[in-house]
XYZ file of C-alpha atoms in Angstrom:
696
model
C 0.032 -0.188 0.040
C 2.418 2.259 1.244
C 4.682 1.916 -1.820
C 1.402 2.413 -4.228
C 0.592 5.446 -2.602
C 4.153 6.546 -2.606
C 4.400 5.675 -6.338
C 0.656 7.963 -6.356
C 2.129 11.538 -4.267
C 5.187 11.799 -6.966
C 2.396 13.236 -9.639
C 2.823 10.485 -12.731
C 0.768 11.437 -15.913
C -2.690 9.699 -16.509
C -1.658 5.559 -16.465
C -2.486 2.698 -13.445
C -0.866 4.448 -10.423
C -3.506 3.835 -8.136
C -4.398 4.762 -4.568
C -5.374 1.472 -2.714
C -8.270 1.914 -0.285
C -7.840 2.285 3.407
C -9.748 -0.252 6.034
C -11.332 0.211 9.422
C -11.510 -1.584 11.829
C -7.912 -2.691 12.962
C -8.838 -3.793 16.254
C -10.664 -7.315 17.801
C -11.352 -9.473 14.751
C -15.059 -10.970 14.998
C -17.564 -11.112 12.988
C -18.141 -10.446 9.930
C -15.298 -7.689 10.227
C -12.710 -7.214 12.010
C -14.776 -6.622 15.024
C -17.964 -5.976 16.738
C -21.513 -8.051 16.060
C -21.265 -9.230 11.980
C -25.609 -9.355 11.779
C -25.219 -5.853 12.470
C -22.461 -4.762 10.001
C -20.536 -2.735 12.384
C -17.161 -3.077 12.879
C -14.608 -1.835 16.835
C -11.570 0.528 16.230
C -10.536 1.867 13.229
C -7.439 1.872 11.302
C -6.222 5.041 10.548
C -7.504 5.569 6.768
C -5.265 5.224 3.651
C -4.585 8.005 1.198
C -8.053 7.239 -0.717
C -10.721 4.185 -2.343
C -8.395 2.642 -4.881
C -7.477 5.741 -6.874
C -5.695 5.667 -10.226
C -5.600 8.475 -12.404
C -8.398 8.154 -15.992
C -9.487 10.799 -18.607
C -12.864 12.132 -17.609
C -16.107 11.362 -19.503
C -18.573 13.798 -21.204
C -21.947 14.935 -20.027
C -23.943 12.874 -20.479
C -27.428 12.732 -22.713
C -30.473 12.417 -20.614
C -30.571 8.219 -21.631
C -27.385 7.691 -20.805
C -28.329 6.792 -16.984
C -28.055 3.381 -17.938
C -24.982 3.196 -19.562
C -22.899 5.860 -18.209
C -24.227 6.196 -14.558
C -21.106 7.863 -13.601
C -21.240 10.303 -16.381
C -25.107 11.189 -14.447
C -23.134 11.945 -11.318
C -20.995 14.168 -12.673
C -23.903 16.538 -13.959
C -25.041 16.315 -10.114
C -21.797 16.789 -8.446
C -20.991 19.788 -10.930
C -23.700 21.924 -10.072
C -24.432 21.095 -6.657
C -20.654 20.493 -5.574
C -19.133 21.417 -2.529
C -22.709 21.373 -1.054
C -22.652 17.595 0.121
C -26.686 17.487 -0.778
C -25.324 16.065 -4.126
C -25.390 12.494 -2.888
C -29.257 12.544 -1.829
C -29.953 14.263 -5.176
C -27.965 11.268 -7.244
C -29.918 9.009 -5.554
C -33.483 10.218 -5.953
C -32.784 10.598 -9.359
C -32.052 6.712 -9.517
C -34.093 5.829 -7.709
C -37.581 7.941 -9.688
C -35.866 6.142 -13.130
C -35.765 3.128 -11.586
C -40.340 3.652 -10.954
C -40.744 4.848 -14.583
C -42.591 1.651 -16.762
C -40.703 -1.384 -15.129
C -37.699 0.595 -15.759
C -35.634 -1.867 -13.411
C -36.249 -5.056 -16.406
C -34.132 -2.839 -18.826
C -31.018 -2.941 -16.416
C -28.686 -5.708 -17.172
C -28.395 -8.705 -13.801
C -25.106 -10.076 -12.919
C -27.330 -13.203 -11.929
C -28.074 -13.956 -15.726
C -25.464 -12.303 -17.707
C -21.905 -13.220 -17.130
C -19.783 -10.037 -16.207
C -17.238 -10.225 -19.924
C -20.761 -8.795 -21.765
C -20.974 -6.255 -19.291
C -19.891 -2.851 -20.456
C -17.238 -1.517 -17.349
C -19.102 1.415 -15.035
C -22.506 0.648 -16.286
C -25.815 0.400 -14.154
C -26.478 -3.365 -13.237
C -28.223 -5.245 -10.220
C -27.233 -8.059 -8.445
C -29.784 -10.518 -6.691
C -27.981 -11.770 -3.379
C -27.557 -13.117 -0.576
C -24.576 -11.256 2.145
C -22.194 -13.590 3.330
C -19.724 -12.243 5.175
C -19.062 -8.443 5.675
C -15.715 -7.030 5.701
C -13.995 -4.164 7.478
C -14.880 -0.452 6.561
C -12.768 1.017 4.102
C -12.174 4.750 3.818
C -12.302 6.656 0.383
C -11.949 10.215 -1.116
C -15.165 11.021 -1.751
C -13.776 14.621 -3.128
C -10.561 15.120 -4.136
C -9.091 17.829 -6.569
C -6.776 17.546 -9.380
C -4.005 19.963 -10.738
C -1.880 21.191 -13.469
C 1.509 21.731 -12.233
C 2.152 24.062 -15.483
C -1.161 25.762 -14.876
C -1.957 25.788 -11.701
C -5.255 25.215 -12.479
C -7.577 23.545 -10.545
C -10.522 20.368 -11.426
C -12.628 18.840 -7.684
C -13.894 15.209 -9.104
C -16.115 13.287 -6.637
C -14.436 10.021 -5.564
C -17.566 8.198 -4.552
C -18.740 5.117 -6.859
C -15.243 4.600 -7.900
C -12.404 2.413 -7.861
C -10.046 4.166 -9.981
C -9.737 7.877 -10.393
C -10.512 10.650 -12.702
C -7.311 12.798 -13.415
C -6.081 14.538 -16.989
C -3.469 14.203 -18.748
C -1.369 16.746 -16.525
C -3.255 16.581 -13.642
C -2.190 15.239 -10.555
C -4.509 14.509 -7.620
C -3.359 17.193 -5.230
C -3.275 14.933 -1.616
C -3.151 17.820 0.644
C -6.085 19.926 -1.044
C -8.385 21.450 1.826
C -11.168 20.500 -0.150
C -10.493 16.636 -0.137
C -13.220 14.858 2.281
C -12.430 11.612 3.138
C -15.074 9.526 3.166
C -15.971 5.633 4.222
C -18.036 2.734 3.051
C -19.356 -0.858 3.820
C -17.639 -3.607 1.536
C -20.105 -7.200 1.631
C -18.758 -10.089 0.218
C -22.190 -11.565 -1.584
C -22.873 -14.412 -3.824
C -26.090 -15.490 -5.304
C -28.945 -16.792 -3.392
C -28.350 -20.577 -2.077
C -30.094 -23.153 -3.430
C -31.821 -21.077 -5.668
C -34.616 -22.781 -7.734
C -33.907 -23.337 -11.629
C -37.431 -21.769 -12.762
C -37.014 -18.613 -10.495
C -33.839 -17.881 -12.544
C -35.072 -18.325 -15.636
C -38.409 -16.263 -14.552
C -36.092 -13.856 -13.889
C -33.737 -13.840 -17.324
C -37.193 -14.365 -18.854
C -38.640 -10.919 -17.584
C -34.830 -8.542 -18.508
C -35.528 -6.508 -21.428
C -31.529 -5.534 -20.928
C -30.154 -4.579 -23.672
C -26.293 -6.244 -23.477
C -23.753 -5.287 -25.632
C -20.745 -7.643 -25.943
C -17.056 -5.500 -24.846
C -15.761 -4.593 -29.038
C -12.433 -6.633 -27.278
C -15.161 -9.814 -27.254
C -16.258 -10.913 -30.868
C -19.751 -9.642 -31.528
C -22.069 -12.694 -32.412
C -22.218 -13.764 -28.997
C -25.491 -12.478 -27.485
C -26.626 -12.694 -23.310
C -27.036 -15.939 -22.271
C -27.214 -17.262 -18.526
C -24.028 -18.571 -16.453
C -25.807 -22.188 -17.333
C -25.171 -21.693 -21.017
C -21.713 -20.147 -21.269
C -20.486 -22.979 -19.335
C -19.084 -24.626 -22.345
C -16.261 -21.817 -22.552
C -16.395 -21.187 -19.045
C -14.515 -24.823 -18.882
C -11.875 -23.985 -21.882
C -10.600 -20.598 -20.667
C -7.245 -21.291 -22.894
C -9.606 -20.672 -24.955
C -11.938 -17.886 -24.018
C -8.536 -16.380 -23.661
C -7.104 -17.062 -27.087
C -10.262 -15.941 -28.657
C -10.939 -12.809 -26.631
C -7.952 -11.425 -24.578
C -6.854 -9.170 -27.167
C -2.846 -8.209 -27.237
C -2.738 -8.215 -23.373
C 0.489 -8.491 -21.774
C 2.322 -10.060 -19.163
C 2.199 -8.643 -15.804
C 4.497 -10.544 -12.954
C 4.862 -13.600 -14.849
C 1.499 -13.931 -15.387
C -1.318 -13.024 -18.139
C -2.490 -9.563 -18.382
C -5.751 -10.372 -16.258
C -7.788 -8.151 -18.398
C -11.514 -8.999 -18.266
C -10.616 -13.391 -18.413
C -14.006 -15.492 -18.905
C -13.224 -17.106 -15.831
C -16.369 -15.987 -13.784
C -17.397 -18.584 -11.126
C -19.964 -20.429 -13.263
C -18.590 -24.357 -12.274
C -18.381 -24.283 -9.054
C -16.189 -23.238 -5.297
C -12.720 -22.988 -7.047
C -11.222 -20.608 -9.818
C -8.095 -19.659 -10.829
C -7.032 -17.070 -10.101
C -4.710 -14.971 -13.068
C -1.971 -13.851 -10.311
C -1.125 -17.346 -10.235
C -1.669 -17.988 -6.232
C -3.748 -20.788 -5.405
C -7.376 -20.763 -6.468
C -9.545 -18.435 -5.732
C -12.823 -20.182 -3.373
C -15.338 -18.062 -3.781
C -17.137 -19.446 -1.003
C -20.392 -20.544 -1.828
C -22.628 -21.789 0.866
C -23.749 -25.049 -0.801
C -21.997 -27.500 -3.287
C -22.236 -26.996 -6.985
C -23.148 -23.050 -7.222
C -23.357 -21.175 -10.554
C -23.007 -17.392 -10.884
C -20.536 -14.913 -9.772
C -19.812 -13.881 -6.440
C -19.162 -9.553 -5.909
C -18.075 -7.045 -3.682
C -20.743 -4.865 -3.028
C -19.973 -1.396 -1.568
C -22.690 0.179 -0.070
C -22.729 3.985 1.252
C -25.703 4.502 3.145
C -27.194 2.728 5.659
C -25.088 -0.145 5.702
C -26.498 -0.728 9.337
C -29.364 -1.901 8.261
C -27.960 -5.122 6.720
C -26.874 -8.210 8.071
C -25.216 -10.971 7.224
C -27.513 -13.790 4.961
C -29.760 -11.367 4.452
C -31.179 -11.396 0.740
C -30.831 -8.038 -1.229
C -31.210 -6.337 -4.553
C -28.515 -4.000 -5.302
C -28.249 -1.614 -8.191
C -25.021 0.153 -8.546
C -22.194 0.871 -10.860
C -20.304 -1.687 -11.818
C -16.435 -2.254 -11.494
C -14.065 -4.776 -13.233
C -11.169 -2.348 -14.085
C -8.051 -4.178 -15.207
C -6.065 -1.642 -12.712
C -7.260 -3.458 -9.883
C -6.168 -6.764 -10.109
C -2.701 -4.565 -10.957
C -2.563 -2.264 -7.769
C -3.562 -6.445 -6.054
C -0.792 -7.490 -7.537
C 1.652 -5.158 -6.683
C 0.693 -4.658 -3.255
C 1.035 -8.275 -2.840
C 4.578 -8.683 -4.124
C 5.935 -5.721 -2.657
C 8.180 -6.235 -0.186
C 8.817 -2.880 1.079
C 5.598 -2.050 2.586
C 5.274 -0.184 5.884
C 4.062 -2.652 8.759
C 2.382 -0.010 10.407
C 0.431 1.393 7.551
C -0.428 -2.260 5.726
C -1.360 -4.569 8.427
C -3.046 -7.603 6.571
C -1.635 -10.336 6.020
C -0.838 -11.850 1.943
C -4.329 -14.681 2.466
C -6.423 -10.937 4.077
C -5.526 -9.211 0.745
C -5.321 -12.046 -1.787
C -8.942 -12.743 -0.545
C -10.453 -9.335 0.126
C -8.894 -7.988 -3.426
C -9.769 -10.751 -5.356
C -9.044 -10.206 -9.125
C -11.726 -7.933 -10.998
C -12.474 -10.696 -13.684
C -13.043 -13.057 -10.678
C -15.469 -11.178 -8.451
C -16.803 -7.641 -9.461
C -16.769 -4.753 -7.808
C -20.305 -3.045 -7.479
C -20.547 0.197 -5.982
C -24.120 0.712 -4.411
C -26.446 3.568 -5.650
C -29.844 1.508 -4.437
C -30.509 -1.386 -2.123
C -33.075 -2.540 -0.980
C -33.879 -5.999 1.465
C -35.892 -8.319 -0.392
C -38.765 -9.991 0.778
C -39.257 -13.465 -1.313
C -37.599 -14.249 -4.496
C -40.008 -15.545 -6.341
C -40.137 -13.823 -9.714
C -44.307 -14.830 -10.171
C -44.941 -11.746 -7.012
C -44.498 -8.018 -7.189
C -41.498 -7.179 -5.143
C -43.277 -5.288 -2.706
C -46.761 -6.511 -1.343
C -47.184 -3.065 0.245
C -48.120 -1.256 -2.230
C -51.238 -0.175 -4.469
C -50.440 -2.681 -7.863
C -49.513 -5.375 -5.445
C -52.719 -5.124 -3.674
C -54.432 -5.529 -6.414
C -52.396 -8.304 -7.922
C -52.830 -10.093 -4.549
C -56.712 -9.635 -4.158
C -57.323 -10.711 -7.538
C -55.135 -14.198 -6.731
C -57.221 -14.793 -3.132
C -60.391 -14.301 -5.262
C -59.482 -17.436 -6.827
C -57.867 -19.427 -4.107
C -59.533 -22.226 -3.505
C -59.218 -24.380 -6.710
C -55.381 -23.737 -6.622
C -55.125 -25.350 -3.192
C -57.587 -28.234 -4.251
C -55.387 -28.486 -7.351
C -52.101 -28.232 -5.273
C -53.593 -30.563 -2.459
C -54.083 -33.606 -5.318
C -51.337 -33.052 -6.880
C -49.024 -33.246 -3.649
C -51.393 -36.793 -3.325
C -49.996 -38.271 -6.085
C -46.787 -37.086 -5.427
C -47.066 -38.801 -1.686
C -48.258 -42.213 -3.520
C -51.575 -41.170 -2.878
C -51.954 -40.162 0.952
C -54.316 -37.133 1.153
C -53.638 -36.694 4.949
C -49.326 -36.533 3.877
C -50.705 -34.250 1.270
C -52.309 -31.327 3.854
C -49.806 -31.351 5.837
C -47.159 -30.912 3.672
C -49.449 -27.684 2.970
C -49.076 -26.535 6.098
C -45.292 -27.015 6.289
C -44.578 -25.750 3.280
C -46.403 -22.531 3.990
C -45.731 -22.051 7.117
C -42.483 -19.067 8.654
C -41.219 -17.558 11.358
C -43.242 -15.063 12.095
C -41.787 -13.901 15.584
C -39.726 -15.029 18.915
C -40.361 -14.910 22.115
C -37.446 -15.136 24.146
C -35.677 -18.035 22.230
C -38.632 -19.478 21.517
C -39.390 -19.341 17.794
C -42.956 -19.093 16.596
C -43.866 -20.800 13.036
C -41.574 -23.131 12.671
C -43.100 -26.323 11.810
C -41.228 -28.979 10.679
C -42.414 -31.906 9.603
C -40.984 -35.411 9.981
C -42.635 -37.391 6.787
C -42.002 -41.563 8.088
C -42.728 -44.560 6.230
C -40.266 -43.404 3.403
C -39.781 -46.012 1.144
C -35.898 -46.988 1.090
C -35.023 -47.951 -2.051
C -37.447 -46.695 -3.994
C -35.474 -43.063 -4.471
C -38.676 -41.592 -2.702
C -37.459 -38.955 -1.021
C -34.760 -37.717 -4.232
C -37.527 -37.585 -6.586
C -40.001 -36.196 -4.047
C -37.613 -33.297 -3.207
C -37.563 -32.777 -7.005
C -41.108 -31.744 -7.265
C -40.815 -29.865 -3.921
C -37.656 -28.015 -5.983
C -40.367 -26.860 -8.587
C -42.639 -25.698 -6.244
C -40.653 -23.203 -4.156
C -37.984 -20.519 -4.698
C -34.497 -21.786 -2.971
C -33.562 -24.797 -1.407
C -31.203 -27.668 -1.077
C -31.543 -31.676 -0.287
C -29.404 -33.085 2.246
C -28.283 -36.323 2.045
C -27.999 -37.890 5.678
C -25.263 -40.727 5.693
C -22.301 -41.321 8.461
C -19.647 -40.390 5.705
C -21.512 -36.433 4.957
C -22.489 -36.131 8.806
C -17.952 -36.546 9.356
C -16.856 -34.681 6.254
C -19.426 -31.789 5.351
C -18.811 -28.562 6.332
C -22.651 -27.321 7.865
C -21.609 -24.158 10.546
C -19.665 -21.130 9.257
C -16.311 -20.794 10.740
C -14.125 -17.968 10.816
C -11.099 -18.137 9.420
C -8.679 -15.090 11.093
C -5.473 -15.528 9.158
C -7.839 -14.033 5.864
C -10.439 -12.356 8.175
C -13.205 -13.580 6.605
C -16.654 -15.941 7.766
C -15.662 -19.452 5.757
C -19.584 -20.388 4.260
C -21.063 -23.611 5.935
C -23.874 -26.008 4.574
C -26.908 -24.252 7.259
C -25.841 -20.434 6.011
C -28.994 -20.228 4.111
C -31.023 -17.121 3.522
C -35.001 -17.106 5.168
C -37.772 -19.383 3.733
C -34.634 -21.971 2.147
C -36.578 -25.433 1.920
C -34.266 -27.981 3.709
C -35.278 -31.689 2.625
C -33.593 -34.545 4.991
C -33.252 -37.576 3.765
C -32.312 -40.255 6.196
C -33.726 -43.189 4.239
C -29.923 -43.587 3.435
C -28.630 -43.728 7.061
C -26.589 -46.471 7.904
C -24.637 -47.354 11.069
C -21.543 -46.737 11.491
C -19.599 -44.124 14.291
C -20.020 -40.205 14.073
C -16.939 -38.584 14.861
C -16.494 -35.245 16.631
C -17.203 -33.460 13.132
C -20.180 -35.500 12.897
C -21.294 -35.285 16.637
C -21.096 -31.433 15.646
C -22.616 -31.610 12.543
C -26.017 -32.956 14.193
C -26.075 -30.906 17.104
C -26.083 -28.508 14.692
C -29.143 -30.230 12.950
C -30.890 -30.345 15.910
C -30.499 -26.437 17.298
C -31.729 -25.652 13.452
C -35.385 -27.211 14.198
C -35.374 -26.428 17.934
C -33.951 -23.391 18.111
C -33.999 -21.948 14.267
C -30.411 -20.727 14.891
C -27.410 -21.331 13.744
C -24.177 -20.873 15.900
C -21.178 -20.036 13.646
C -18.162 -20.729 14.581
C -15.284 -17.714 15.803
C -12.762 -20.296 17.682
C -12.652 -18.318 20.710
C -17.210 -18.245 20.904
C -19.464 -19.196 19.509
C -22.621 -16.167 17.860
C -25.484 -17.727 17.037
C -27.011 -16.201 14.101
C -31.141 -16.578 13.774
C -33.084 -18.017 10.766
C -36.087 -19.111 9.301
C -35.813 -22.445 7.279
C -38.540 -24.973 6.740
C -37.109 -28.677 7.338
C -38.853 -31.950 5.935
C -37.308 -34.874 7.410
C -38.272 -38.314 5.614
C -37.444 -41.443 7.537
C -37.988 -45.029 7.342
C -38.601 -44.802 11.065
C -39.397 -42.037 13.715
C -36.065 -39.550 12.995
C -33.634 -39.109 14.981
C -33.709 -35.352 15.020
C -36.771 -33.715 16.636
C -39.207 -32.546 14.798
C -42.577 -30.379 15.757
C -44.544 -32.998 13.767
C -44.735 -36.744 12.688
C -46.695 -38.105 9.938
C -46.197 -40.993 9.225
C -46.878 -41.921 5.089
C -49.644 -44.436 3.913
C -48.573 -45.517 0.355
C -52.013 -46.097 -1.402
C -49.484 -47.082 -4.705
C -46.231 -48.645 -5.240
C -45.602 -47.343 -8.564
C -42.989 -50.456 -9.871
C -40.867 -47.431 -11.181
C -40.937 -44.039 -8.922
C -38.471 -41.745 -11.619
C -41.388 -42.877 -14.026
C -44.486 -42.013 -12.289
C -43.014 -38.723 -10.275
C -42.111 -37.268 -13.782
C -45.332 -38.260 -14.825
C -46.787 -36.178 -12.638
C -44.849 -32.922 -13.301
C -45.506 -33.462 -17.323
C -49.133 -33.658 -16.547
C -49.225 -30.498 -14.639
C -49.844 -27.045 -16.754
C -46.983 -24.466 -16.710
C -49.638 -22.119 -16.499
C -51.037 -24.400 -13.242
C -47.196 -25.013 -12.016
C -47.440 -21.147 -11.489
C -50.136 -20.430 -9.632
C -48.881 -23.620 -7.106
C -45.588 -21.421 -6.760
C -47.525 -17.950 -6.039
C -49.854 -19.721 -3.588
C -46.867 -21.073 -1.556
C -44.842 -18.201 -1.562
C -47.944 -15.895 -1.049
C -49.478 -17.474 1.867
C -46.398 -17.109 4.080
C -46.241 -13.397 3.587
C -49.538 -12.738 4.938
C -50.751 -11.543 8.425
C -52.470 -13.569 10.691
C -54.523 -13.150 13.894
C -57.370 -15.172 16.171
C -60.032 -12.767 17.712
C -60.360 -12.608 21.713
C -64.257 -14.307 20.750
C -62.631 -17.496 19.108
C -59.299 -17.610 21.637
C -61.871 -18.073 24.860
C -63.651 -20.796 22.771
C -60.433 -22.686 22.244
C -59.525 -22.332 26.108
C -63.284 -23.802 26.682
C -62.599 -26.116 24.296
C -59.251 -27.518 25.892
C -60.821 -27.567 29.225
C -63.778 -29.810 28.137
C -61.358 -31.958 25.926
C -59.176 -32.327 28.817
C -62.079 -33.468 31.545
C -62.521 -37.310 30.886
C -58.297 -37.875 30.223
C -56.341 -34.983 31.740
C -53.179 -36.501 30.373
C -54.794 -37.219 26.642
C -54.424 -33.846 25.961
C -51.713 -31.799 27.342
C -50.300 -27.563 26.707
C -47.451 -29.251 23.719
C -50.693 -30.563 22.022
C -52.859 -27.587 22.167
C -49.186 -25.582 20.957
C -49.831 -27.755 17.563
C -52.586 -27.880 17.041
C -53.216 -23.748 17.031
C -50.401 -24.005 14.520
C -52.231 -26.876 12.624
C -55.164 -24.072 12.677
C -53.132 -21.212 11.865
C -51.581 -22.679 8.555
C -54.973 -24.460 8.156
C -56.652 -20.967 7.895
C -53.684 -19.235 5.880
C -53.793 -22.408 3.336
C -57.580 -21.413 2.819
C -56.895 -17.305 2.491
C -58.271 -16.783 6.191
C -56.571 -14.531 8.329
C -58.001 -14.948 11.167
C -59.228 -17.900 12.785
C -62.629 -19.001 12.077
C -64.764 -22.000 14.412
C -64.530 -24.474 11.128
C -61.392 -23.854 10.956
C -60.384 -24.939 14.385
C -62.476 -28.107 14.358
C -60.896 -29.169 10.867
C -57.811 -28.628 12.815
C -58.240 -31.703 15.959
C -60.164 -33.721 13.192
C -56.477 -33.523 11.089
C -54.346 -34.065 14.504
C -56.427 -36.556 15.380
C -56.046 -37.979 12.468
C -52.666 -38.252 12.759
C -51.905 -39.437 15.824
C -54.240 -42.383 15.283
C -52.167 -43.431 12.222
C -49.568 -43.109 14.825
C -50.612 -45.396 17.338
C -52.007 -47.774 14.484
C -48.269 -48.174 13.609
C -46.459 -48.799 16.884
C -49.238 -51.106 17.584
C -48.425 -52.685 14.367
C -44.660 -52.374 14.749
C -44.746 -53.468 18.651
C -42.289 -50.014 19.124
C -42.375 -46.276 19.172
C -42.071 -44.605 15.927
């Protein structure tokens, strides 16, 4: 850092002279950054600010036309800055400008998404969006929000903004005046963001279909290539050498490696990609194996305290993939003259926190919002007037949709309509609040009696995957328990949170398959993983490992457990499967179910399950009193037959039964139906217990 900053202070002409960003938070290294609670995105203690935020000399752009807000957002910012600087109101006006633009005529669909379009098809410094989960929070970073350049020959001075940039603008005969009184040092927060773990293929496809973005590949690439998803781009990703031959456009040699100018090696084929700096493979830290899509460093300028680890966001911002960033980072790592007081980062930390921009692009956020859900078939925000119309129209046809879904799931569960009822209740369940440490609304179902040798759970999961926006199938075996990483942990050498299987976004469906579990010995890691699953189910929390302490991260994960007998894991409700049919070919049977459903009907199922999770629910005083009297009456004959836990379970079933019918309050009819379902479920369990002669 010191070496790079010193070179910049000498006032070189326009070129890749850079001033790396200073990082705050040199104190206690905990959480997602270096100190404080990572869930709140705060850091305790700050490090002495470096000179500026990765600033390098560049020639400034011309003033924009009105339509340039998509292709040249920095030109718009420049215009607003020129009219309002040095008044700090210019920053608010920038945010307001883009907020208004994105409200016009579905303008958000015109913004290219990093989820759909590989980075090398996107114009650098254009406006992009990214649907993502916050996997980690790095230290706050200091940068020059406003800086001044001076022409030594004429002494002419020009004021510039550094916000939304990694690389500064500077005329060919100008130098950055680091001692200018006009300089404003600002702070920004960096989030390490990944695509939503386990996001379903139908979700990705629907977002791609809705996109109206016009993507023009860079001039250094063949113009015949058009926008494709990451999955479609895999063939080229598997042959990066071919890509470089076709598209590099005359790169040079830097520190013995090929120039990292927009290499087409985005993370589309798993966790690891080869860094262009010839260092070990870069782990993109995806929570789930086999995930596709980019990881991004998201630079947030306002209200970052409102975001926390595992939040799902949609961000709109300026794409930064400047090769200068890779050159600077390489020079920082290779420099042997670093001042140890000025650069406290380890080599591993620099590699993780400053990966090549061609592999991990930067997004400088102009607007960011938490997403209530990621279902593209629903309006993003259900509180708006247009959304209320959508909801009321759908609720008017809810009854036939529920009936069709019940029939579909009954077939999927081999003719068991009672199990199908409970599966619907499970799929619309969500944690709606917490009382002390107790999560309210969780409804983990243990589906016992599942066929062992027919891959039943595998096929059932594929059907569920077609209904919910995000899911994961966890095959429970001695080997997977002993060798998988379930719990995220802090790597202090790299100063980052290393992901685990249980770092999932809210409302993810986790299907745990116990039918493949055989006898064997769990080692220490296996016991820890099983304990983590139990805590997730019981308390809806995961205790992240910070070596010296554990930190609770609340979650909201729908867990379905399939097993032969009673599950080894806790659950809220055990439903014993009673197949009415045993298909000779399970795969063919399950596949035919999906092909028999019209796409329009399948979309209604998807809307139904997502929408009902978001509805409010209440119980009137009158119904509460009636339920209490009913509970007393049930306990009169046999006090031990109905416990307080049974009442809680019946109320939970009644809640989701009401919501499944589109009713947001509990009625007498739904309460009686909930009691009936619970009686049938318990009777089935007792019957099976008598048959087997042991506890299920």
